[in-house]
Short mmCIF file of C-alpha atoms (C1' of nucleotides) in Angstrom, two decimals:
data_model
loop_
_atom_site.label_atom_id
_atom_site.label_comp_id
_atom_site.label_asym_id
_atom_site.label_seq_id
_atom_site.Cartn_x
_atom_site.Cartn_y
_atom_site.Cartn_z
CA MET W 277 94.88 58.84 180.69
CA GLU W 278 91.78 57.65 178.80
CA GLU W 279 90.33 54.81 179.92
CA GLN W 280 89.55 52.43 177.46
CA PHE W 281 89.65 48.61 176.96
CA TYR W 282 90.20 45.98 174.36
CA THR W 283 88.39 42.97 174.46
CA TYR W 284 88.90 39.38 172.85
CA GLN W 285 87.38 36.05 172.76
CA TYR W 286 90.95 34.36 173.19
CA PRO W 287 93.96 35.61 175.28
CA HIS W 288 96.28 37.79 173.10
CA PRO W 289 99.73 38.36 174.56
CA ALA W 290 101.41 41.96 173.98
CA ILE W 291 103.99 42.42 171.35
CA THR W 292 106.85 44.62 172.19
CA VAL W 293 109.89 46.02 169.73
CA ASP W 294 113.14 45.88 171.21
CA CYS W 295 115.94 47.37 169.33
CA ILE W 296 119.71 46.35 169.69
CA ILE W 297 121.36 49.31 168.34
CA PHE W 298 124.97 49.29 167.58
CA GLY W 299 127.10 52.35 167.06
CA PHE W 300 130.71 52.92 166.26
CA ASP W 301 132.60 55.88 167.62
CA GLY W 302 135.97 55.17 165.49
CA GLN W 303 137.16 53.30 168.06
CA SER W 304 134.63 50.38 169.70
CA LEU W 305 131.64 49.13 168.88
CA LYS W 306 128.97 50.37 171.37
CA VAL W 307 125.36 49.08 171.82
CA MET W 308 122.46 52.04 172.94
CA LEU W 309 121.18 51.35 176.55
CA ILE W 310 118.54 52.79 178.94
CA GLN W 311 118.00 52.62 182.55
CA ARG W 312 114.18 51.54 183.40
CA LYS W 313 112.87 54.22 185.82
CA SER W 314 109.60 51.95 186.80
CA GLU W 315 109.19 48.26 188.03
CA PRO W 316 109.86 45.59 186.82
CA PHE W 317 113.54 45.74 186.69
CA ALA W 318 113.21 49.17 188.20
CA LYS W 319 116.63 51.27 187.93
CA MET W 320 118.16 48.15 185.92
CA TRP W 321 119.51 48.85 182.33
CA ALA W 322 117.80 47.54 179.30
CA LEU W 323 117.41 47.36 175.56
CA PRO W 324 115.15 50.34 174.15
CA GLY W 325 111.93 49.22 172.93
CA ALA W 326 108.00 50.20 172.60
CA PHE W 327 104.79 48.21 172.60
CA VAL W 328 103.45 47.75 168.93
CA ASP W 329 101.07 50.08 167.87
CA GLU W 330 97.64 48.68 166.24
CA ALA W 331 98.34 50.29 163.22
CA GLU W 332 101.99 50.01 162.69
CA SER W 333 104.33 47.59 161.17
CA LEU W 334 107.34 46.01 163.14
CA GLU W 335 109.75 47.72 161.34
CA SER W 336 107.94 50.94 161.59
CA CYS W 337 107.39 50.32 165.55
CA ALA W 338 111.31 49.83 165.42
CA GLU W 339 111.75 53.09 163.81
CA ARG W 340 109.40 54.77 166.11
CA VAL W 341 111.75 53.18 169.02
CA LEU W 342 114.98 55.11 167.30
CA GLN W 343 112.73 58.45 166.62
CA LYS W 344 111.97 58.48 170.54
CA GLU W 345 115.88 57.49 171.90
CA GLY W 346 117.70 59.80 169.63
CA ASN W 347 115.37 61.64 166.98
CA ILE W 348 117.00 59.51 164.08
CA SER W 349 115.48 58.07 161.11
CA GLY W 350 116.65 56.19 157.91
CA VAL W 351 119.11 54.03 159.40
CA TYR W 352 119.95 50.12 158.64
CA LEU W 353 117.65 47.99 160.84
CA GLU W 354 116.93 44.04 160.42
CA GLN W 355 114.73 41.64 161.91
CA LEU W 356 117.01 39.68 164.62
CA PHE W 357 114.75 36.85 166.03
CA THR W 358 111.64 36.88 168.45
CA PHE W 359 111.25 35.99 172.09
CA GLY W 360 108.35 34.78 173.21
CA LEU W 361 108.98 32.57 176.64
CA PRO W 362 105.72 32.82 178.59
CA SER W 363 107.60 33.70 181.66
CA ARG W 364 109.96 36.29 179.89
CA ASP W 365 107.83 39.29 181.44
CA PRO W 366 106.56 39.23 185.00
CA ARG W 367 103.57 41.37 184.34
CA GLU W 368 101.74 39.45 181.37
CA ARG W 369 102.56 37.46 178.49
CA VAL W 370 104.81 39.77 176.27
CA ILE W 371 106.42 38.32 172.94
CA SER W 372 109.19 40.75 171.63
CA VAL W 373 110.43 41.15 168.33
CA ALA W 374 113.79 42.18 168.13
CA TYR W 375 115.38 44.19 165.98
CA MET W 376 119.47 45.17 164.99
CA GLY W 377 120.41 48.53 164.02
CA LEU W 378 123.48 49.99 162.80
CA VAL W 379 124.30 53.61 163.08
CA LYS W 380 127.47 56.10 164.01
CA THR W 381 127.03 57.24 167.42
CA ALA W 382 128.19 61.01 166.19
CA ASP W 383 124.64 61.07 164.31
CA PHE W 384 122.59 60.33 167.47
CA GLU W 385 121.98 62.91 170.38
CA LEU W 386 120.69 60.55 172.94
CA ILE W 387 117.48 61.62 174.63
CA ALA W 388 116.30 59.61 177.85
CA GLY W 389 112.89 59.27 177.40
CA ASN W 390 110.07 59.81 180.15
CA ASP W 391 110.31 56.37 181.50
CA GLU W 392 114.07 56.21 181.34
CA LEU W 393 116.34 57.49 184.16
CA GLN W 394 119.28 57.43 181.55
CA ILE W 395 120.53 56.54 178.21
CA GLU W 396 123.89 55.74 177.29
CA TRP W 397 126.24 53.92 174.65
CA ARG W 398 128.06 51.16 176.10
CA ASP W 399 131.16 49.36 175.13
CA ILE W 400 130.08 45.85 174.15
CA SER W 401 132.97 44.55 176.27
CA GLU W 402 131.36 46.02 179.37
CA ILE W 403 127.93 45.08 179.33
CA PRO W 404 125.82 44.86 182.67
CA ASP W 405 123.37 42.60 183.94
CA LEU W 406 120.24 43.67 181.72
CA ALA W 407 116.44 43.55 182.68
CA PHE W 408 114.10 40.77 181.38
CA ASP W 409 115.74 38.52 178.69
CA HIS W 410 117.40 41.46 177.00
CA SER W 411 121.22 39.99 177.93
CA GLN W 412 120.18 37.03 175.93
CA ILE W 413 118.64 39.33 173.36
CA LEU W 414 121.95 41.32 172.84
CA GLN W 415 124.34 38.08 173.16
CA THR W 416 121.95 36.78 169.79
CA ALA W 417 122.80 40.02 168.36
CA ILE W 418 126.43 40.26 168.70
CA ASP W 419 126.38 36.66 167.63
CA ARG W 420 124.45 37.96 164.45
CA ILE W 421 126.47 41.07 163.52
CA ARG W 422 129.94 39.10 163.72
CA GLY W 423 128.36 36.30 161.45
CA LYS W 424 126.99 38.68 159.12
CA ILE W 425 129.77 41.34 158.64
CA ARG W 426 131.93 38.32 156.95
CA TYR W 427 130.08 38.65 153.92
CA GLN W 428 127.83 41.54 153.80
CA PRO W 429 128.79 45.23 153.82
CA ILE W 430 126.80 46.17 156.62
CA GLY W 431 130.00 47.86 158.04
CA PHE W 432 129.41 50.50 156.01
CA GLU W 433 126.38 51.64 157.71
CA LEU W 434 128.24 52.37 160.68
CA MET W 435 131.27 54.29 158.78
CA ASN W 436 130.81 58.27 157.85
CA ALA W 437 130.01 58.71 154.04
CA LYS W 438 133.56 58.91 153.83
CA PHE W 439 136.39 57.04 155.86
CA THR W 440 139.95 55.75 155.27
CA ILE W 441 140.75 51.91 154.88
CA PRO W 442 142.24 51.54 158.42
CA GLN W 443 139.22 53.18 160.04
CA LEU W 444 137.14 50.29 158.30
CA GLN W 445 139.44 47.64 159.58
CA GLN W 446 139.63 49.07 162.95
CA LEU W 447 135.49 48.63 163.03
CA TYR W 448 136.24 45.15 161.42
CA GLU W 449 138.38 44.64 164.37
CA ALA W 450 136.18 45.86 166.87
CA ILE W 451 133.33 43.72 165.60
CA LEU W 452 135.11 40.75 165.82
CA GLY W 453 137.60 41.25 168.48
CA LYS W 454 140.49 40.14 166.86
CA SER W 455 143.34 42.26 164.46
CA LEU W 456 143.07 41.67 160.86
CA ASP W 457 146.06 41.92 158.72
CA ARG W 458 146.37 45.30 157.46
CA ARG W 459 147.70 43.98 153.79
CA ASN W 460 145.39 41.51 153.15
CA PHE W 461 142.38 43.20 154.46
CA ARG W 462 143.15 46.29 152.26
CA LYS W 463 144.22 43.90 149.07
CA LYS W 464 140.34 41.67 149.12
CA LEU W 465 138.46 45.09 149.76
CA LEU W 466 139.93 46.74 146.94
CA SER W 467 139.38 43.47 144.96
CA MET W 468 136.05 43.61 145.39
CA GLN W 469 135.46 47.13 143.89
CA ILE W 470 132.95 48.19 146.09
CA LEU W 471 134.90 51.43 147.41
CA LYS W 472 135.51 54.58 145.20
CA GLN W 473 138.55 56.59 146.14
CA LEU W 474 138.26 60.23 146.85
CA SER W 475 141.06 62.87 146.12
CA GLU W 476 141.01 64.08 149.59
CA LYS W 477 143.25 62.73 152.44
CA GLN W 478 143.29 63.28 156.24
CA GLN W 479 144.63 66.29 157.50
CA ASN W 480 146.87 67.12 160.31
CA VAL W 481 147.68 63.35 161.43
CA ALA W 482 151.15 62.72 162.74
CA HIS W 483 152.03 60.29 160.02
CA LYS W 484 151.17 59.32 156.64
CA ALA W 485 147.85 60.77 155.28
CA ALA W 486 145.33 57.86 154.67
CA SER W 487 143.16 58.72 151.79
CA TYR W 488 139.29 58.62 151.98
CA TYR W 489 137.08 56.50 150.03
CA GLU W 490 133.10 56.03 149.97
CA PHE W 491 131.17 52.98 149.47
CA ASP W 492 129.89 52.23 146.16
CA ARG W 493 126.14 51.21 146.79
CA GLU W 494 125.39 51.36 143.14
CA ARG W 495 128.38 48.84 142.11
CA TYR W 496 127.56 46.86 145.58
CA GLU W 497 123.77 46.29 144.30
CA VAL W 498 124.88 45.22 140.68
CA LEU W 499 127.31 42.50 142.17
CA MET W 500 124.19 41.14 144.65
CA LYS W 501 121.82 41.38 141.97
CA GLU W 502 124.78 38.88 140.04
CA GLY W 503 124.23 36.46 142.63
CA ILE W 504 128.07 37.09 143.56
CA TYR W 505 128.71 36.51 147.15
CA LEU W 506 131.22 38.72 148.85
CA GLU W 507 133.15 37.29 151.56
CA LEU W 508 134.79 40.37 153.58
CA VAL W 509 137.35 38.86 156.15
CA MET F 262 82.28 26.59 173.21
CA GLU F 263 82.24 28.52 176.23
CA GLU F 264 81.78 32.38 176.06
CA GLN F 265 85.03 33.79 177.80
CA PHE F 266 86.44 37.48 177.12
CA TYR F 267 89.84 38.80 177.97
CA THR F 268 90.01 42.21 178.04
CA TYR F 269 93.54 44.52 177.69
CA GLN F 270 93.73 48.03 178.59
CA TYR F 271 95.80 48.37 175.31
CA PRO F 272 95.07 46.57 171.98
CA HIS F 273 96.72 43.45 171.60
CA PRO F 274 97.57 41.41 168.36
CA ALA F 275 96.68 38.02 168.16
CA ILE F 276 99.54 35.39 167.42
CA THR F 277 100.24 32.82 165.38
CA VAL F 278 102.92 30.52 164.52
CA ASP F 279 102.83 29.21 160.65
CA CYS F 280 105.07 26.48 159.83
CA ILE F 281 107.19 25.64 156.31
CA ILE F 282 107.84 22.07 156.95
CA PHE F 283 109.86 21.20 154.13
CA GLY F 284 109.82 17.19 153.30
CA PHE F 285 112.11 14.91 150.97
CA ASP F 286 111.31 12.04 149.57
CA GLY F 287 114.45 10.73 148.27
CA GLN F 288 113.66 12.74 144.94
CA SER F 289 112.72 16.24 145.17
CA LEU F 290 112.28 18.54 148.16
CA LYS F 291 108.50 19.40 149.11
CA VAL F 292 106.35 21.57 151.38
CA MET F 293 103.52 20.52 153.60
CA LEU F 294 100.34 22.82 152.72
CA ILE F 295 96.59 22.58 153.95
CA GLN F 296 93.57 23.43 152.26
CA ARG F 297 91.27 26.08 153.94
CA LYS F 298 87.90 24.82 155.12
CA SER F 299 86.74 28.35 156.22
CA GLU F 300 86.78 31.99 155.50
CA PRO F 301 88.98 33.98 155.03
CA PHE F 302 90.63 32.30 152.21
CA ALA F 303 88.37 29.03 152.31
CA LYS F 304 89.13 26.47 149.81
CA MET F 305 92.55 28.36 149.24
CA TRP F 306 96.23 26.55 150.29
CA ALA F 307 98.08 27.49 153.08
CA LEU F 308 100.64 26.70 155.51
CA PRO F 309 99.79 24.99 158.50
CA GLY F 310 99.56 27.03 161.43
CA ALA F 311 97.97 27.86 165.14
CA PHE F 312 97.30 30.34 167.51
CA VAL F 313 99.76 30.39 170.26
CA ASP F 314 98.31 29.65 173.18
CA GLU F 315 98.61 31.50 176.64
CA ALA F 316 101.05 29.51 178.49
CA GLU F 317 103.28 27.89 175.45
CA SER F 318 106.38 28.79 173.82
CA LEU F 319 106.53 29.89 170.29
CA GLU F 320 108.69 26.71 169.47
CA SER F 321 106.22 24.54 171.66
CA CYS F 322 103.42 25.84 169.21
CA ALA F 323 105.29 24.92 166.14
CA GLU F 324 105.65 21.71 167.59
CA ARG F 325 102.46 21.02 168.65
CA VAL F 326 101.43 22.44 164.79
CA LEU F 327 103.84 19.39 163.46
CA GLN F 328 101.71 16.67 166.40
CA LYS F 329 98.43 17.93 165.00
CA GLU F 330 99.31 17.67 161.08
CA GLY F 331 101.24 14.34 161.13
CA ASN F 332 101.51 13.07 164.77
CA ILE F 333 105.06 13.81 164.66
CA SER F 334 107.80 15.12 167.14
CA GLY F 335 111.76 15.79 167.40
CA VAL F 336 112.15 16.89 164.20
CA TYR F 337 114.30 19.74 163.61
CA LEU F 338 112.80 23.34 163.85
CA GLU F 339 114.08 26.68 163.41
CA GLN F 340 112.42 30.30 163.55
CA LEU F 341 112.36 31.94 160.47
CA PHE F 342 111.08 35.31 160.56
CA THR F 343 107.97 37.59 162.24
CA PHE F 344 105.63 38.65 159.67
CA GLY F 345 103.62 41.59 161.01
CA LEU F 346 102.16 44.08 158.53
CA PRO F 347 98.93 45.50 160.22
CA SER F 348 97.06 44.32 156.99
CA ARG F 349 98.42 40.66 156.84
CA ASP F 350 94.87 39.13 158.21
CA PRO F 351 91.65 40.61 157.08
CA ARG F 352 90.02 39.65 160.50
CA GLU F 353 92.05 41.43 163.11
CA ARG F 354 95.63 42.37 163.42
CA VAL F 355 97.86 38.84 163.41
CA ILE F 356 101.49 38.54 163.50
CA SER F 357 103.14 35.36 162.51
CA VAL F 358 106.11 33.91 163.91
CA ALA F 359 107.26 31.54 161.12
CA TYR F 360 109.52 28.33 161.85
CA MET F 361 110.67 26.54 159.42
CA GLY F 362 111.20 22.36 159.90
CA LEU F 363 112.84 19.67 158.04
CA VAL F 364 111.73 16.14 157.90
CA LYS F 365 111.30 13.04 155.97
CA THR F 366 108.38 12.54 154.17
CA ALA F 367 108.02 8.75 155.13
CA ASP F 368 107.89 9.78 158.89
CA PHE F 369 104.91 11.69 158.14
CA GLU F 370 101.44 10.35 158.14
CA LEU F 371 99.50 13.65 157.13
CA ILE F 372 96.31 14.11 159.04
CA ALA F 373 93.99 16.89 157.83
CA GLY F 374 92.73 18.62 160.78
CA ASN F 375 89.10 20.07 161.66
CA ASP F 376 89.66 23.43 159.82
CA GLU F 377 91.52 21.54 156.45
CA LEU F 378 89.97 19.83 153.53
CA GLN F 379 93.07 18.73 152.51
CA ILE F 380 96.56 18.03 153.62
CA GLU F 381 99.53 17.44 151.22
CA TRP F 382 103.08 17.34 150.26
CA ARG F 383 103.91 19.51 147.43
CA ASP F 384 106.68 19.94 145.66
CA ILE F 385 108.48 23.15 145.71
CA SER F 386 108.52 23.92 142.03
CA GLU F 387 104.45 23.54 141.97
CA ILE F 388 103.07 26.01 144.76
CA PRO F 389 99.85 27.20 143.85
CA ASP F 390 99.06 30.73 145.12
CA LEU F 391 98.62 30.50 148.65
CA ALA F 392 96.55 32.28 151.21
CA PHE F 393 97.38 35.44 153.23
CA ASP F 394 101.06 36.52 152.79
CA HIS F 395 102.01 32.76 152.88
CA SER F 396 103.38 32.74 149.50
CA GLN F 397 106.03 35.45 150.88
CA ILE F 398 106.43 33.25 154.00
CA LEU F 399 107.51 30.41 151.68
CA GLN F 400 109.57 32.47 149.48
CA THR F 401 111.71 33.42 152.52
CA ALA F 402 111.90 29.59 154.09
CA ILE F 403 112.79 28.58 150.57
CA ASP F 404 115.66 31.34 150.65
CA ARG F 405 116.58 30.55 154.26
CA ILE F 406 117.39 27.02 153.42
CA ARG F 407 119.19 27.08 149.94
CA GLY F 408 121.59 29.62 152.42
CA LYS F 409 121.50 27.84 154.91
CA ILE F 410 122.36 24.36 153.92
CA ARG F 411 125.54 25.64 152.15
CA TYR F 412 127.59 25.78 155.62
CA GLN F 413 125.15 24.01 157.86
CA PRO F 414 124.63 20.38 157.51
CA ILE F 415 121.20 20.81 158.24
CA GLY F 416 120.42 18.17 155.00
CA PHE F 417 120.94 15.34 157.43
CA GLU F 418 117.49 16.03 159.02
CA LEU F 419 115.75 15.04 155.99
CA MET F 420 117.70 11.89 155.24
CA ASN F 421 117.06 8.79 157.18
CA ALA F 422 119.74 7.60 159.73
CA LYS F 423 121.63 5.66 157.06
CA PHE F 424 121.72 6.90 153.46
CA THR F 425 124.65 6.76 150.57
CA ILE F 426 125.90 9.64 149.61
CA PRO F 427 124.58 9.81 146.21
CA GLN F 428 121.25 9.99 147.84
CA LEU F 429 122.53 13.02 149.83
CA GLN F 430 123.25 14.45 146.61
CA GLN F 431 119.98 14.20 145.21
CA LEU F 432 119.04 16.25 148.25
CA TYR F 433 121.56 19.15 147.89
CA GLU F 434 120.73 19.25 144.19
CA ALA F 435 116.78 19.45 144.87
CA ILE F 436 117.18 22.18 147.46
CA LEU F 437 119.75 24.53 145.39
CA GLY F 438 118.03 23.52 141.83
CA LYS F 439 121.05 22.65 140.06
CA SER F 440 123.48 20.01 139.74
CA LEU F 441 126.90 19.24 141.59
CA ASP F 442 130.15 17.19 140.28
CA ARG F 443 129.58 13.98 141.77
CA ARG F 444 133.60 13.74 142.68
CA ASN F 445 133.52 17.02 144.36
CA PHE F 446 130.80 16.38 146.37
CA ARG F 447 131.78 13.33 147.83
CA LYS F 448 135.51 14.96 148.19
CA LYS F 449 134.30 17.50 150.50
CA LEU F 450 131.89 15.79 152.54
CA LEU F 451 134.70 12.93 153.19
CA SER F 452 137.25 15.50 153.78
CA MET F 453 134.61 16.93 156.71
CA GLN F 454 134.92 13.73 158.90
CA ILE F 455 131.34 14.16 159.39
CA LEU F 456 130.32 10.58 158.04
CA LYS F 457 130.87 7.28 159.42
CA GLN F 458 130.66 4.43 156.95
CA LEU F 459 128.55 1.48 157.40
CA SER F 460 129.18 -1.80 156.40
CA GLU F 461 125.92 -2.37 154.64
CA LYS F 462 125.62 -1.25 151.08
CA GLN F 463 122.38 -1.08 148.80
CA GLN F 464 120.45 -4.28 147.67
CA ASN F 465 118.73 -4.86 144.78
CA VAL F 466 119.94 -2.42 142.42
CA ALA F 467 120.77 -2.47 139.01
CA HIS F 468 124.36 -1.08 139.39
CA LYS F 469 127.21 -1.13 141.85
CA ALA F 470 125.58 -1.02 145.18
CA ALA F 471 126.56 2.49 147.20
CA SER F 472 127.64 1.90 150.88
CA TYR F 473 125.73 3.48 153.06
CA TYR F 474 127.13 6.06 156.03
CA GLU F 475 125.20 7.95 158.83
CA PHE F 476 126.04 11.32 160.39
CA ASP F 477 128.38 11.30 162.79
CA ARG F 478 126.71 14.18 164.80
CA GLU F 479 129.16 13.83 167.66
CA ARG F 480 132.08 14.88 165.80
CA TYR F 481 130.32 17.59 164.34
CA GLU F 482 129.49 18.92 167.77
CA VAL F 483 133.30 18.90 168.22
CA LEU F 484 134.17 21.27 165.01
CA MET F 485 131.40 23.48 165.99
CA LYS F 486 132.70 23.71 169.69
CA GLU F 487 136.43 24.45 167.95
CA GLY F 488 134.31 27.40 165.74
CA ILE F 489 134.82 25.22 162.29
CA TYR F 490 133.12 26.82 160.08
CA LEU F 491 131.96 23.85 157.45
CA GLU F 492 130.80 25.08 153.69
CA LEU F 493 129.02 22.05 152.20
CA VAL F 494 128.72 23.03 148.62
"C1'" DC M 71 165.21 63.13 162.90
"C1'" DC M 72 161.88 60.52 165.12
"C1'" DA M 73 157.63 58.64 166.12
"C1'" DA M 74 153.58 56.53 164.17
"C1'" DA M 75 150.91 54.72 161.36
"C1'" DA M 76 150.11 54.31 155.81
"C1'" DG M 77 150.96 52.06 151.71
"C1'" DT M 78 152.73 48.31 148.94
"C1'" DG M 79 154.30 42.83 146.51
"C1'" DT M 80 155.42 38.15 146.96
"C1'" DT M 81 155.61 33.70 148.22
"C1'" DT M 82 153.74 29.61 149.91
"C1'" DA M 83 149.91 26.66 151.19
"C1'" DT M 84 145.21 25.13 150.70
"C1'" DA M 85 140.96 25.05 148.58
"C1'" DG M 86 137.99 24.48 144.23
"C1'" DT M 87 137.17 23.25 139.73
"C1'" DA M 88 137.08 20.30 135.75
"C1'" DC M 89 137.54 16.54 133.73
"C1'" DA M 90 137.53 10.13 132.29
"C1'" DC M 91 138.00 6.17 133.23
"C1'" DC M 92 136.85 1.38 135.50
"C1'" DC M 93 133.53 -1.36 138.39
"C1'" DA M 94 129.90 -3.92 140.30
"C1'" DT M 95 125.13 -5.26 140.01
"C1'" DG M 96 120.61 -7.26 137.61
"C1'" DC M 97 118.25 -8.54 133.88
"C1'" DG V 110 127.04 -8.22 127.63
"C1'" DC V 111 124.61 -4.10 128.46
"C1'" DA V 112 122.96 -0.68 130.60
"C1'" DT V 113 123.07 1.74 134.84
"C1'" DG V 114 124.78 4.28 138.25
"C1'" DG V 115 128.79 4.06 141.81
"C1'" DG V 116 132.94 5.26 143.12
"C1'" DT V 117 138.11 7.02 142.35
"C1'" DG V 118 142.35 10.45 140.74
"C1'" DT V 119 145.12 14.00 139.21
"C1'" DA V 120 146.16 18.63 136.78
"C1'" DC V 121 145.13 23.20 136.71
"C1'" DT V 122 143.45 27.45 138.89
"C1'" DA V 123 142.10 30.68 142.52
"C1'" DT V 124 142.04 31.99 146.91
"C1'" DA V 125 144.11 32.76 151.79
"C1'" DA V 126 147.68 33.52 154.43
"C1'" DA V 127 152.11 34.70 156.13
"C1'" DC V 128 155.13 38.43 155.83
"C1'" DA V 129 159.09 43.38 155.85
"C1'" DC V 130 160.12 47.64 154.19
"C1'" DT V 131 159.25 51.89 152.27
"C1'" DT V 132 156.68 56.61 152.92
"C1'" DT V 133 154.54 60.62 154.79
"C1'" DT V 134 153.58 63.56 158.22
"C1'" DG V 135 153.37 66.50 162.56
"C1'" DG V 136 156.33 67.62 166.25
#
DNA sequence: CCAAAAGTGTTTATAGTACACCCATGC
DNA sequence: GCATGGGTGTACTATAAACACTTTTGG
């Protein structure tokens, strides 16, 4: 490694971006965790993250993390919160800007990085103790996604382009951790007119085949511009 | 000033906390702005802020800014967003964590700091161009407070301990930028049972005296623990 | 023909919205 | 007694919530 130093007149903390990547596999809500190779917290599970490069924006840094861990791009990302307690990293002062991402697990091919022993999707109901303050960061993210999915159609980011209404409902139930009434869920969803029904139907299922829909993003943008507030659950 | 240097193996950006302090004076919603003395952006108006000290948390830094600008403490503060575009400060890479605060203007005695020409409360409908990306930061804060006041009783932070319902309504109208129905506002507010009526009434007003209320914080905490979602407007 | 999940409508309760008149006070 | 803003109630509308049966498909 090249020896180089950066000098400042005042102390500058280090900045990382840590990513909470939620994934849906059709059954339950997962989160991407890595197992650390090095100290501090070697062998512990943690959120994937990276130090912010000199010339990249915070969001670009989050995108870079996603590239690194699964060679994926173009996904939904939003800034969650910035964690900055002086003691949160034992090495030096490190401020972490957390980003939350939503993906379909099937789109990801998880690749453990150089400094990672393993990388896995973990069900959000079975999360081990995490390194640093990452348990707290993850809890903040879970609270955020639960609150947010009630009034913004972020759930579509976790579904394939075409999906059935019961599949979408399963996602909502996985995120909210409770079951919803089938009839009311469907009624409310269809009344928003943000779904386009496709002619295609499910195949090879041992019950009545559900029909596929896709998210009508254009229609959604129009509604948002009109300031219409979509409460989805 | 003592000459001292801080050296790191990797580039470390500088971190500031910038504060959007909203104040209410009984009439309209204001925001605290300072006029910069030094370059860059000398003489331009900006949000008050400070570089984060080595040993303080981000929130402590925001509290320190409030102390410095008006010798005030113990006010409502929440983290808004972190702004980190590489080009947002012409001197060096500076990442800014923005905090939003809510205060009563009467509690503040504005004191221009060493590096400030002036400090003022400015009506949010009359904001000049601001230094750095502060116009964008302020807009983000206005959007946040408008969204947030609809379902959390943050408005009480901007009122005196005792207030009348029409006074509180005036605050809501100032924040939301539209007028609300008196009867429905009162009905909804009282139905939440988060107000305690005092025996005291307004004095020396040329109309029927309104009665004073205070916010029942204890009752509010109970409702929040039960997961009850208070939509206030 | 049975199991399994999809699809469909109605009724009831609750909350939101719109709206008009009387009341107390200072001048 | 009049101008000013405070306080109250009701009817209407819209949305949320609860709930049971029929349909399609594979095995």
